[in-house]
Coordinates of C-alpha atoms in Angstrom, one line a residue:
M1 CA 63.7 79.4 -61.6
G2 CA 64.6 80.1 -58.0
E3 CA 66.7 82.3 -55.8
I4 CA 70.5 81.6 -55.7
S5 CA 72.3 81.1 -52.5
E6 CA 73.7 84.0 -50.4
R7 CA 77.3 83.2 -51.4
A8 CA 76.3 82.9 -55.1
A9 CA 74.5 86.2 -54.9
V10 CA 77.6 87.9 -53.5
R11 CA 79.7 86.5 -56.3
R12 CA 77.1 87.7 -58.8
L13 CA 77.0 91.1 -57.2
H14 CA 80.8 91.4 -57.7
D15 CA 80.5 90.0 -61.3
R16 CA 77.8 92.5 -62.3
L17 CA 78.8 95.7 -60.4
G18 CA 82.5 95.0 -60.5
F19 CA 84.9 92.7 -62.3
G20 CA 84.7 89.6 -60.1
L21 CA 85.6 88.8 -56.5
G22 CA 88.7 90.2 -54.8
P23 CA 90.4 88.9 -51.7
G24 CA 87.9 88.4 -48.9
D25 CA 84.9 89.6 -51.0
A26 CA 83.2 86.2 -50.9
E27 CA 83.1 86.1 -47.1
A28 CA 80.9 89.2 -46.8
G29 CA 77.1 89.0 -46.7
Y30 CA 75.0 90.3 -49.5
D31 CA 73.8 93.5 -47.8
V32 CA 77.4 94.3 -46.6
A33 CA 78.7 93.7 -50.2
V34 CA 76.1 96.1 -51.6
R35 CA 77.0 98.8 -49.1
R36 CA 80.7 98.4 -49.9
L37 CA 80.3 98.4 -53.7
L38 CA 78.0 101.4 -53.7
G39 CA 79.9 103.4 -51.2
V40 CA 82.4 106.3 -51.8
A41 CA 85.2 105.2 -54.1
G42 CA 88.8 106.2 -53.7
E43 CA 90.9 107.9 -56.4
G44 CA 92.7 105.0 -57.9
A45 CA 95.7 105.2 -60.2
P46 CA 96.2 108.6 -61.9
P47 CA 95.9 108.8 -65.7
P48 CA 99.0 108.4 -67.8
A49 CA 100.9 111.4 -69.1
L50 CA 100.4 111.7 -72.9
T51 CA 102.4 113.8 -75.2
A52 CA 100.5 114.7 -78.4
P53 CA 102.6 113.8 -81.5
A54 CA 103.7 116.7 -83.5
P55 CA 101.1 117.5 -86.3
V56 CA 102.1 116.6 -89.8
E57 CA 102.1 119.9 -91.7
K58 CA 100.0 120.1 -94.8
P59 CA 102.3 120.2 -97.8
A60 CA 102.5 123.3 -99.9
K61 CA 100.9 123.3 -103.3
G62 CA 102.8 121.0 -105.6
Q63 CA 104.6 119.2 -102.9
K64 CA 104.1 115.6 -101.8
R65 CA 103.2 114.6 -98.3
D66 CA 106.1 113.5 -96.1
K67 CA 105.3 109.8 -95.8
E68 CA 108.0 109.2 -93.1
A69 CA 106.6 112.0 -90.9
R70 CA 103.1 110.6 -91.3
K71 CA 104.3 107.1 -90.5
A72 CA 106.1 108.3 -87.4
A73 CA 103.1 110.3 -86.2
N74 CA 100.8 107.2 -86.7
K75 CA 103.3 105.0 -84.8
A76 CA 103.3 107.4 -81.9
R77 CA 99.5 107.6 -81.8
V78 CA 99.2 103.8 -81.8
A79 CA 101.8 103.6 -78.9
Q80 CA 99.8 106.2 -76.9
E81 CA 96.5 104.4 -77.5
A82 CA 98.1 101.1 -76.2
K83 CA 99.3 103.1 -73.2
V84 CA 95.8 104.4 -72.4
T85 CA 94.3 101.0 -72.9
G86 CA 96.9 99.3 -70.7
W87 CA 96.4 101.9 -67.9
W88 CA 92.6 101.4 -68.0
L89 CA 92.9 97.6 -67.8
D90 CA 95.3 98.0 -64.9
R91 CA 92.7 100.2 -63.1
M92 CA 90.0 97.6 -63.8
V93 CA 92.1 94.8 -62.3
A94 CA 93.2 96.8 -59.3
S95 CA 89.7 98.2 -58.6
G96 CA 88.3 97.1 -55.3
G97 CA 91.8 97.0 -53.8
A98 CA 93.4 99.2 -51.1
V99 CA 93.5 102.3 -53.3
G100 CA 90.0 102.6 -54.7
G101 CA 88.3 100.5 -52.1
P102 CA 85.4 98.1 -53.0
A103 CA 83.4 101.1 -54.4
G104 CA 86.2 101.6 -56.9
A105 CA 85.2 98.4 -58.6
A106 CA 81.6 99.6 -59.2
T107 CA 82.9 103.0 -60.4
E108 CA 85.2 101.3 -62.9
R109 CA 82.6 98.9 -64.0
L110 CA 80.2 101.8 -64.7
T111 CA 82.9 103.6 -66.5
W112 CA 83.2 100.6 -68.8
F113 CA 79.4 100.5 -69.2
W114 CA 79.2 104.1 -70.3
H115 CA 82.0 103.6 -72.7
G116 CA 79.7 101.0 -74.4
H117 CA 76.6 103.2 -74.1
F118 CA 78.2 106.5 -75.4
A119 CA 80.3 104.3 -77.7
T120 CA 83.2 106.3 -79.2
S121 CA 86.1 104.8 -81.2
E122 CA 89.7 105.8 -81.5
Q123 CA 89.6 104.4 -85.0
K124 CA 88.0 107.6 -86.2
V125 CA 88.8 110.0 -83.3
R126 CA 92.6 109.3 -83.8
S127 CA 93.5 111.0 -80.6
P128 CA 94.4 109.1 -77.4
Q129 CA 94.3 112.4 -75.6
L130 CA 90.7 113.0 -76.4
M131 CA 89.8 109.3 -75.6
L132 CA 91.5 109.6 -72.2
A133 CA 89.7 112.8 -71.4
Q134 CA 86.4 111.2 -72.3
N135 CA 87.3 108.2 -70.1
Q136 CA 87.9 110.5 -67.2
T137 CA 84.5 112.1 -67.7
F138 CA 82.8 108.7 -67.7
R139 CA 84.5 108.0 -64.4
K140 CA 83.6 111.3 -62.9
F141 CA 79.9 110.9 -63.5
A142 CA 79.8 107.0 -63.5
R143 CA 77.5 106.6 -60.6
G144 CA 76.1 110.1 -60.3
S145 CA 73.6 112.1 -62.2
F146 CA 72.8 110.9 -65.7
T147 CA 71.8 114.5 -66.5
E148 CA 75.3 115.8 -65.8
L149 CA 76.9 112.9 -67.7
A150 CA 74.6 113.5 -70.8
R151 CA 75.3 117.2 -70.7
A152 CA 79.1 116.5 -70.6
M153 CA 78.9 113.9 -73.4
V154 CA 77.0 116.1 -75.9
V155 CA 79.9 118.6 -75.9
D156 CA 82.7 116.0 -75.4
A157 CA 85.6 116.6 -77.8
A158 CA 86.0 112.9 -78.7
M159 CA 82.3 112.5 -79.2
I160 CA 82.1 115.6 -81.4
R161 CA 84.9 114.3 -83.6
W162 CA 83.4 110.8 -83.7
L163 CA 79.9 112.0 -84.8
D164 CA 81.0 114.9 -87.0
G165 CA 80.0 117.6 -84.6
N166 CA 82.9 119.7 -85.9
D167 CA 81.1 120.1 -89.2
N168 CA 77.9 121.3 -87.5
R169 CA 77.4 125.1 -88.0
E170 CA 74.7 127.7 -88.6
G171 CA 73.2 127.3 -92.0
S172 CA 74.7 123.8 -92.5
P173 CA 73.7 121.6 -89.5
N174 CA 75.2 118.1 -89.3
E175 CA 72.6 115.7 -87.8
N176 CA 74.8 112.8 -86.8
L177 CA 75.3 113.7 -83.1
A178 CA 71.7 114.9 -82.6
R179 CA 70.3 111.7 -84.1
E180 CA 72.5 109.2 -82.2
F181 CA 72.0 111.2 -79.0
L182 CA 68.2 110.7 -79.3
E183 CA 68.2 107.2 -80.7
L184 CA 71.0 105.5 -78.8
F185 CA 71.8 107.5 -75.8
T186 CA 68.6 108.9 -74.3
L187 CA 65.2 108.0 -75.9
G188 CA 65.4 105.1 -78.3
I189 CA 63.7 104.5 -81.7
G190 CA 60.1 105.7 -82.1
H191 CA 60.2 108.5 -79.5
Y192 CA 61.4 111.4 -81.6
A193 CA 60.7 112.7 -85.1
E194 CA 63.0 113.7 -88.0
T195 CA 62.2 117.3 -87.2
D196 CA 63.5 116.8 -83.7
V197 CA 66.8 115.6 -85.2
F198 CA 67.2 118.6 -87.5
E199 CA 66.2 121.1 -84.8
G200 CA 68.5 119.3 -82.3
A201 CA 71.4 119.6 -84.7
R202 CA 70.8 123.4 -84.9
A203 CA 70.8 123.5 -81.1
L204 CA 74.2 121.8 -81.1
T205 CA 75.9 124.2 -83.6
G206 CA 78.9 126.2 -82.5
W207 CA 80.9 123.5 -80.7
T208 CA 84.3 122.9 -82.2
I209 CA 87.6 121.1 -81.2
R210 CA 91.2 122.1 -81.7
R211 CA 94.3 120.0 -81.9
T212 CA 95.8 121.8 -79.0
S213 CA 93.1 121.0 -76.4
T214 CA 91.2 118.1 -75.1
Q215 CA 88.1 120.3 -74.4
A216 CA 85.6 121.4 -77.0
R217 CA 85.0 125.2 -77.2
F218 CA 81.9 127.1 -78.1
V219 CA 82.2 129.6 -81.0
P220 CA 79.1 131.9 -80.9
A221 CA 79.6 132.9 -84.5
R222 CA 79.0 129.3 -85.6
H223 CA 75.9 128.8 -83.4
D224 CA 72.3 129.1 -84.8
S225 CA 70.6 131.3 -82.3
A226 CA 67.2 131.4 -83.9
P227 CA 64.2 129.8 -82.2
K228 CA 63.9 126.0 -82.6
T229 CA 60.9 123.7 -82.1
M230 CA 61.7 120.2 -81.0
L231 CA 60.3 117.5 -78.8
G232 CA 57.1 119.6 -78.4
K233 CA 58.8 122.8 -77.2
T234 CA 59.9 126.1 -78.8
G235 CA 62.7 128.3 -77.7
N236 CA 66.3 129.4 -78.4
F237 CA 67.7 126.0 -77.4
D238 CA 71.4 125.3 -77.1
A239 CA 73.3 122.1 -76.3
K240 CA 72.2 122.0 -72.7
G241 CA 68.6 122.8 -73.7
F242 CA 68.7 120.0 -76.2
V243 CA 69.8 117.5 -73.6
D244 CA 67.3 118.7 -71.0
L245 CA 64.4 118.4 -73.4
A246 CA 65.4 114.8 -74.3
L247 CA 65.8 113.7 -70.7
A248 CA 62.5 115.4 -69.7
K249 CA 60.6 113.0 -72.1
P250 CA 58.8 110.3 -70.1
E251 CA 60.4 107.6 -72.3
S252 CA 64.0 108.6 -71.4
A253 CA 64.2 107.2 -67.8
P254 CA 62.9 103.7 -68.8
F255 CA 65.2 103.7 -71.8
V256 CA 68.4 104.4 -69.7
I257 CA 67.3 102.0 -66.9
E258 CA 66.6 99.2 -69.4
R259 CA 70.1 99.6 -70.8
L260 CA 71.6 99.2 -67.4
W261 CA 69.3 96.2 -66.7
F262 CA 70.3 94.6 -70.0
R263 CA 74.0 94.7 -69.2
L264 CA 74.0 94.2 -65.5
V265 CA 71.0 91.9 -64.8
S266 CA 69.3 90.1 -67.7
A267 CA 68.5 90.2 -71.4
T268 CA 64.8 89.9 -70.3
P269 CA 63.4 93.4 -69.7
P270 CA 62.2 94.1 -66.2
P271 CA 58.4 93.7 -65.5
A272 CA 56.3 96.9 -65.4
A273 CA 56.2 96.9 -61.6
T274 CA 60.0 96.6 -61.4
M275 CA 60.5 99.4 -63.9
D276 CA 58.2 101.6 -61.9
R277 CA 60.3 101.1 -58.7
L278 CA 63.5 101.7 -60.6
V279 CA 62.2 104.9 -62.3
A280 CA 61.2 106.1 -58.8
A281 CA 64.7 105.5 -57.6
Y282 CA 66.2 107.3 -60.6
G283 CA 64.1 110.3 -59.7
V284 CA 64.3 113.9 -61.0
R285 CA 68.0 113.9 -60.4
R286 CA 68.4 110.9 -62.6
D287 CA 70.5 109.2 -60.0
V288 CA 72.4 106.2 -61.5
G289 CA 73.8 105.1 -58.1
A290 CA 70.3 105.0 -56.6
V291 CA 69.1 102.9 -59.6
L292 CA 72.0 100.4 -59.0
K293 CA 71.1 100.1 -55.4
A294 CA 67.4 99.5 -56.3
I295 CA 68.4 96.9 -58.9
T296 CA 70.3 94.9 -56.3
A297 CA 67.2 94.7 -54.2
E298 CA 65.0 93.3 -57.0
P299 CA 64.2 89.5 -56.8
A300 CA 65.3 89.2 -60.5
F301 CA 68.9 90.1 -59.5
R302 CA 69.1 87.0 -57.4
D303 CA 67.1 84.8 -59.7
S304 CA 69.0 81.7 -61.0
G305 CA 67.7 82.4 -64.5
S306 CA 69.3 85.9 -64.7
T307 CA 72.5 84.7 -66.3
L308 CA 74.8 86.8 -68.6
V309 CA 77.7 85.8 -70.8
K310 CA 80.7 87.8 -69.8
Q311 CA 82.0 90.2 -72.4
P312 CA 85.7 89.6 -73.2
V313 CA 86.9 92.5 -71.2
E314 CA 84.9 91.5 -68.2
W315 CA 86.2 87.9 -68.5
V316 CA 89.9 88.8 -68.9
V317 CA 89.8 91.4 -66.1
G318 CA 88.0 89.1 -63.8
L319 CA 90.5 86.3 -64.6
M320 CA 93.5 88.6 -63.9
R321 CA 91.9 89.6 -60.6
A322 CA 91.4 86.0 -59.6
L323 CA 95.0 85.1 -60.5
G324 CA 96.6 88.1 -58.9
V325 CA 98.0 89.2 -62.3
Q326 CA 98.5 92.9 -62.7
P327 CA 98.8 94.1 -66.4
A328 CA 101.4 96.7 -65.5
K329 CA 103.7 94.0 -64.0
L330 CA 103.7 91.9 -67.2
D331 CA 106.6 92.2 -69.6
D332 CA 106.0 94.2 -72.7
K333 CA 105.5 91.1 -74.9
S334 CA 102.8 89.7 -72.6
R335 CA 101.0 93.0 -72.3
M336 CA 100.8 93.3 -76.1
K337 CA 99.5 89.7 -76.2
V338 CA 96.7 90.6 -73.8
L339 CA 95.7 93.5 -76.1
A340 CA 96.0 91.2 -79.1
G341 CA 93.8 88.6 -77.4
L342 CA 91.1 91.1 -76.6
R343 CA 91.2 92.2 -80.3
G344 CA 91.0 88.6 -81.3
M345 CA 87.9 88.1 -79.2
G346 CA 86.4 91.2 -80.7
Q347 CA 86.5 93.6 -77.8
L348 CA 89.4 96.0 -77.4
P349 CA 88.8 99.1 -75.1
L350 CA 88.6 102.4 -77.0
R351 CA 87.6 100.5 -80.2
P352 CA 83.9 99.8 -80.2
P353 CA 82.7 98.6 -83.6
S354 CA 80.1 101.3 -84.0
V355 CA 78.2 104.0 -82.2
G356 CA 75.9 101.2 -81.0
G357 CA 78.7 99.7 -79.0
W358 CA 79.5 96.0 -78.6
P359 CA 77.1 93.1 -78.9
S360 CA 76.0 91.0 -75.9
G361 CA 75.1 87.4 -75.0
G362 CA 76.1 84.4 -77.0
S363 CA 77.7 86.4 -79.8
W364 CA 81.0 86.2 -77.9
L365 CA 80.9 82.4 -77.9
T366 CA 82.3 81.8 -81.4
T367 CA 84.8 79.0 -82.2
S368 CA 87.6 81.5 -83.1
A369 CA 87.0 83.6 -80.0
G370 CA 87.1 80.3 -77.9
V371 CA 90.6 79.5 -79.3
T372 CA 91.8 83.0 -78.5
R373 CA 90.2 82.8 -75.0
L374 CA 92.1 79.6 -74.2
Q375 CA 95.4 81.0 -75.5
L376 CA 95.0 84.1 -73.4
A377 CA 93.9 82.2 -70.3
L378 CA 97.1 80.1 -70.6
L379 CA 99.3 83.2 -71.0
L380 CA 97.8 84.7 -67.8
A381 CA 97.9 81.4 -65.9
R382 CA 101.6 81.1 -66.7
N383 CA 102.2 84.5 -65.2
A384 CA 100.4 83.7 -62.0
E385 CA 101.6 82.1 -58.8
L386 CA 99.9 78.7 -58.7
G387 CA 101.8 77.0 -55.9
Q388 CA 98.6 76.2 -54.1
L389 CA 97.5 74.1 -57.0
Q390 CA 100.9 72.3 -57.2
K391 CA 100.5 71.1 -53.7
S392 CA 96.8 70.5 -53.6
S393 CA 95.5 66.9 -53.6
A394 CA 92.2 68.2 -54.8
R395 CA 93.2 70.4 -57.7
V396 CA 89.8 70.5 -59.4
D397 CA 88.2 72.0 -56.3
G398 CA 91.3 74.1 -55.8
V399 CA 90.9 75.8 -59.2
R400 CA 87.2 76.2 -58.6
A401 CA 87.9 78.1 -55.4
L402 CA 90.6 80.2 -57.1
L403 CA 88.2 81.3 -59.8
G404 CA 85.3 81.8 -57.4
V405 CA 83.0 79.3 -59.2
D406 CA 80.2 77.8 -57.0
Q407 CA 80.4 74.4 -58.5
W408 CA 81.5 72.5 -61.6
S409 CA 79.2 70.4 -63.8
T410 CA 80.0 66.7 -64.1
R411 CA 81.3 67.4 -67.7
T412 CA 83.6 70.2 -66.6
R413 CA 84.8 68.3 -63.6
D414 CA 85.7 65.3 -65.7
A415 CA 87.5 67.5 -68.2
L416 CA 89.6 69.2 -65.5
A417 CA 90.4 65.9 -63.8
G418 CA 92.3 64.9 -66.9
V419 CA 94.6 67.9 -66.7
T420 CA 97.6 67.7 -64.4
E421 CA 99.7 70.8 -65.2
P422 CA 98.3 73.7 -63.1
A423 CA 98.5 76.5 -65.7
Q424 CA 96.7 74.3 -68.2
M425 CA 94.1 73.4 -65.7
V426 CA 93.4 77.1 -64.9
A427 CA 93.2 77.9 -68.6
V428 CA 90.7 75.1 -69.2
A429 CA 88.7 76.1 -66.1
A430 CA 88.6 79.7 -67.2
C431 CA 87.1 78.7 -70.5
A432 CA 84.4 76.5 -68.9
P433 CA 80.8 77.6 -69.1
E434 CA 80.7 78.0 -65.3
Y435 CA 83.2 80.8 -65.5
V436 CA 82.5 82.3 -68.9
V437 CA 78.8 82.8 -67.9
S438 CA 78.0 85.0 -64.9
G439 CA 75.4 82.8 -63.3

């Protein structure tokens, strides 16, 4: 393996820390691109206004549930979920533009990363309002202190509903949230004991959620205030104490950093010397932004062998950015087709398949997903302005430049040469390995 060119490194930087190149991004040098991406982000588009559907009253004894009322409430919830998902996709596509600035792209990409790390699904939460509030929390702490993010997540209303925290009370601790927090969010398997899970659940007792609020509340009467012994310490620990004990374990920093590395750099874990440098950058503040900057300085980040298959959301957002297609400007039918396409490829925002998040790598390259990918690429291409390809005498190179691909393989070039209609050419190119894989 060897080091990729400066231009290829800039493209990779925008692929991994953002959602692909924006106008003028390819012309900047690598160091300039790093500074822009990891600078201060603008606000971006505000969140959508959501109105909680009226709750369906529990029927009196002997009465049947009002099926029509339940159906209407469910329809309203589904519409609100689509509204939140569409808004988020729109932010992803617009990130890096005039409103959020280049750093907005990195913030949005890390918001997406944390959604997969602290995976929470609307399928069980059944509240777009709670999912939106969680999304805003991810964004607030996206590139800041992991300590602050972890503390916020352990008492997040959507997370509490997703992992049964509402059932966690003194005398009857529910272990789901404590277990997943240790295993999937902060430490990893083998770095805690079953006693730590039980005692952690006791520390998390007392937090509940109400239908009328997007914030969890602490009810002292439900909290177990007796001393607890976990992760080698004894004390009257609460939710904050539980988080701090987990993050203080020496295994926590490498665990979190390796998760970032796995999604942003390579499926091959960083060497020990690299991990030492990244842990030093992470520091006592557990600074995610500092780790990202340190990652971009590592030779592995510019190694030609550090390739990653784009997840469906990364692929479709990057394609819309390249084509200048903004989701909010599509007609209702096309917007719904975009969501259906993401669902067909197996990755719809707000709907991770489990608390472990989405898979990675070649698992996205199935035959059925490939068909859906081609159909979605064609839909987006037909909503784009492709006049430059109509007039170009070198369309194959024109579509390469449009999508920000360094070069085509002979096989891909031959396939594209046989396509004359611009939208079809863009669709075929967007499904080529050179675009689907972030090289």
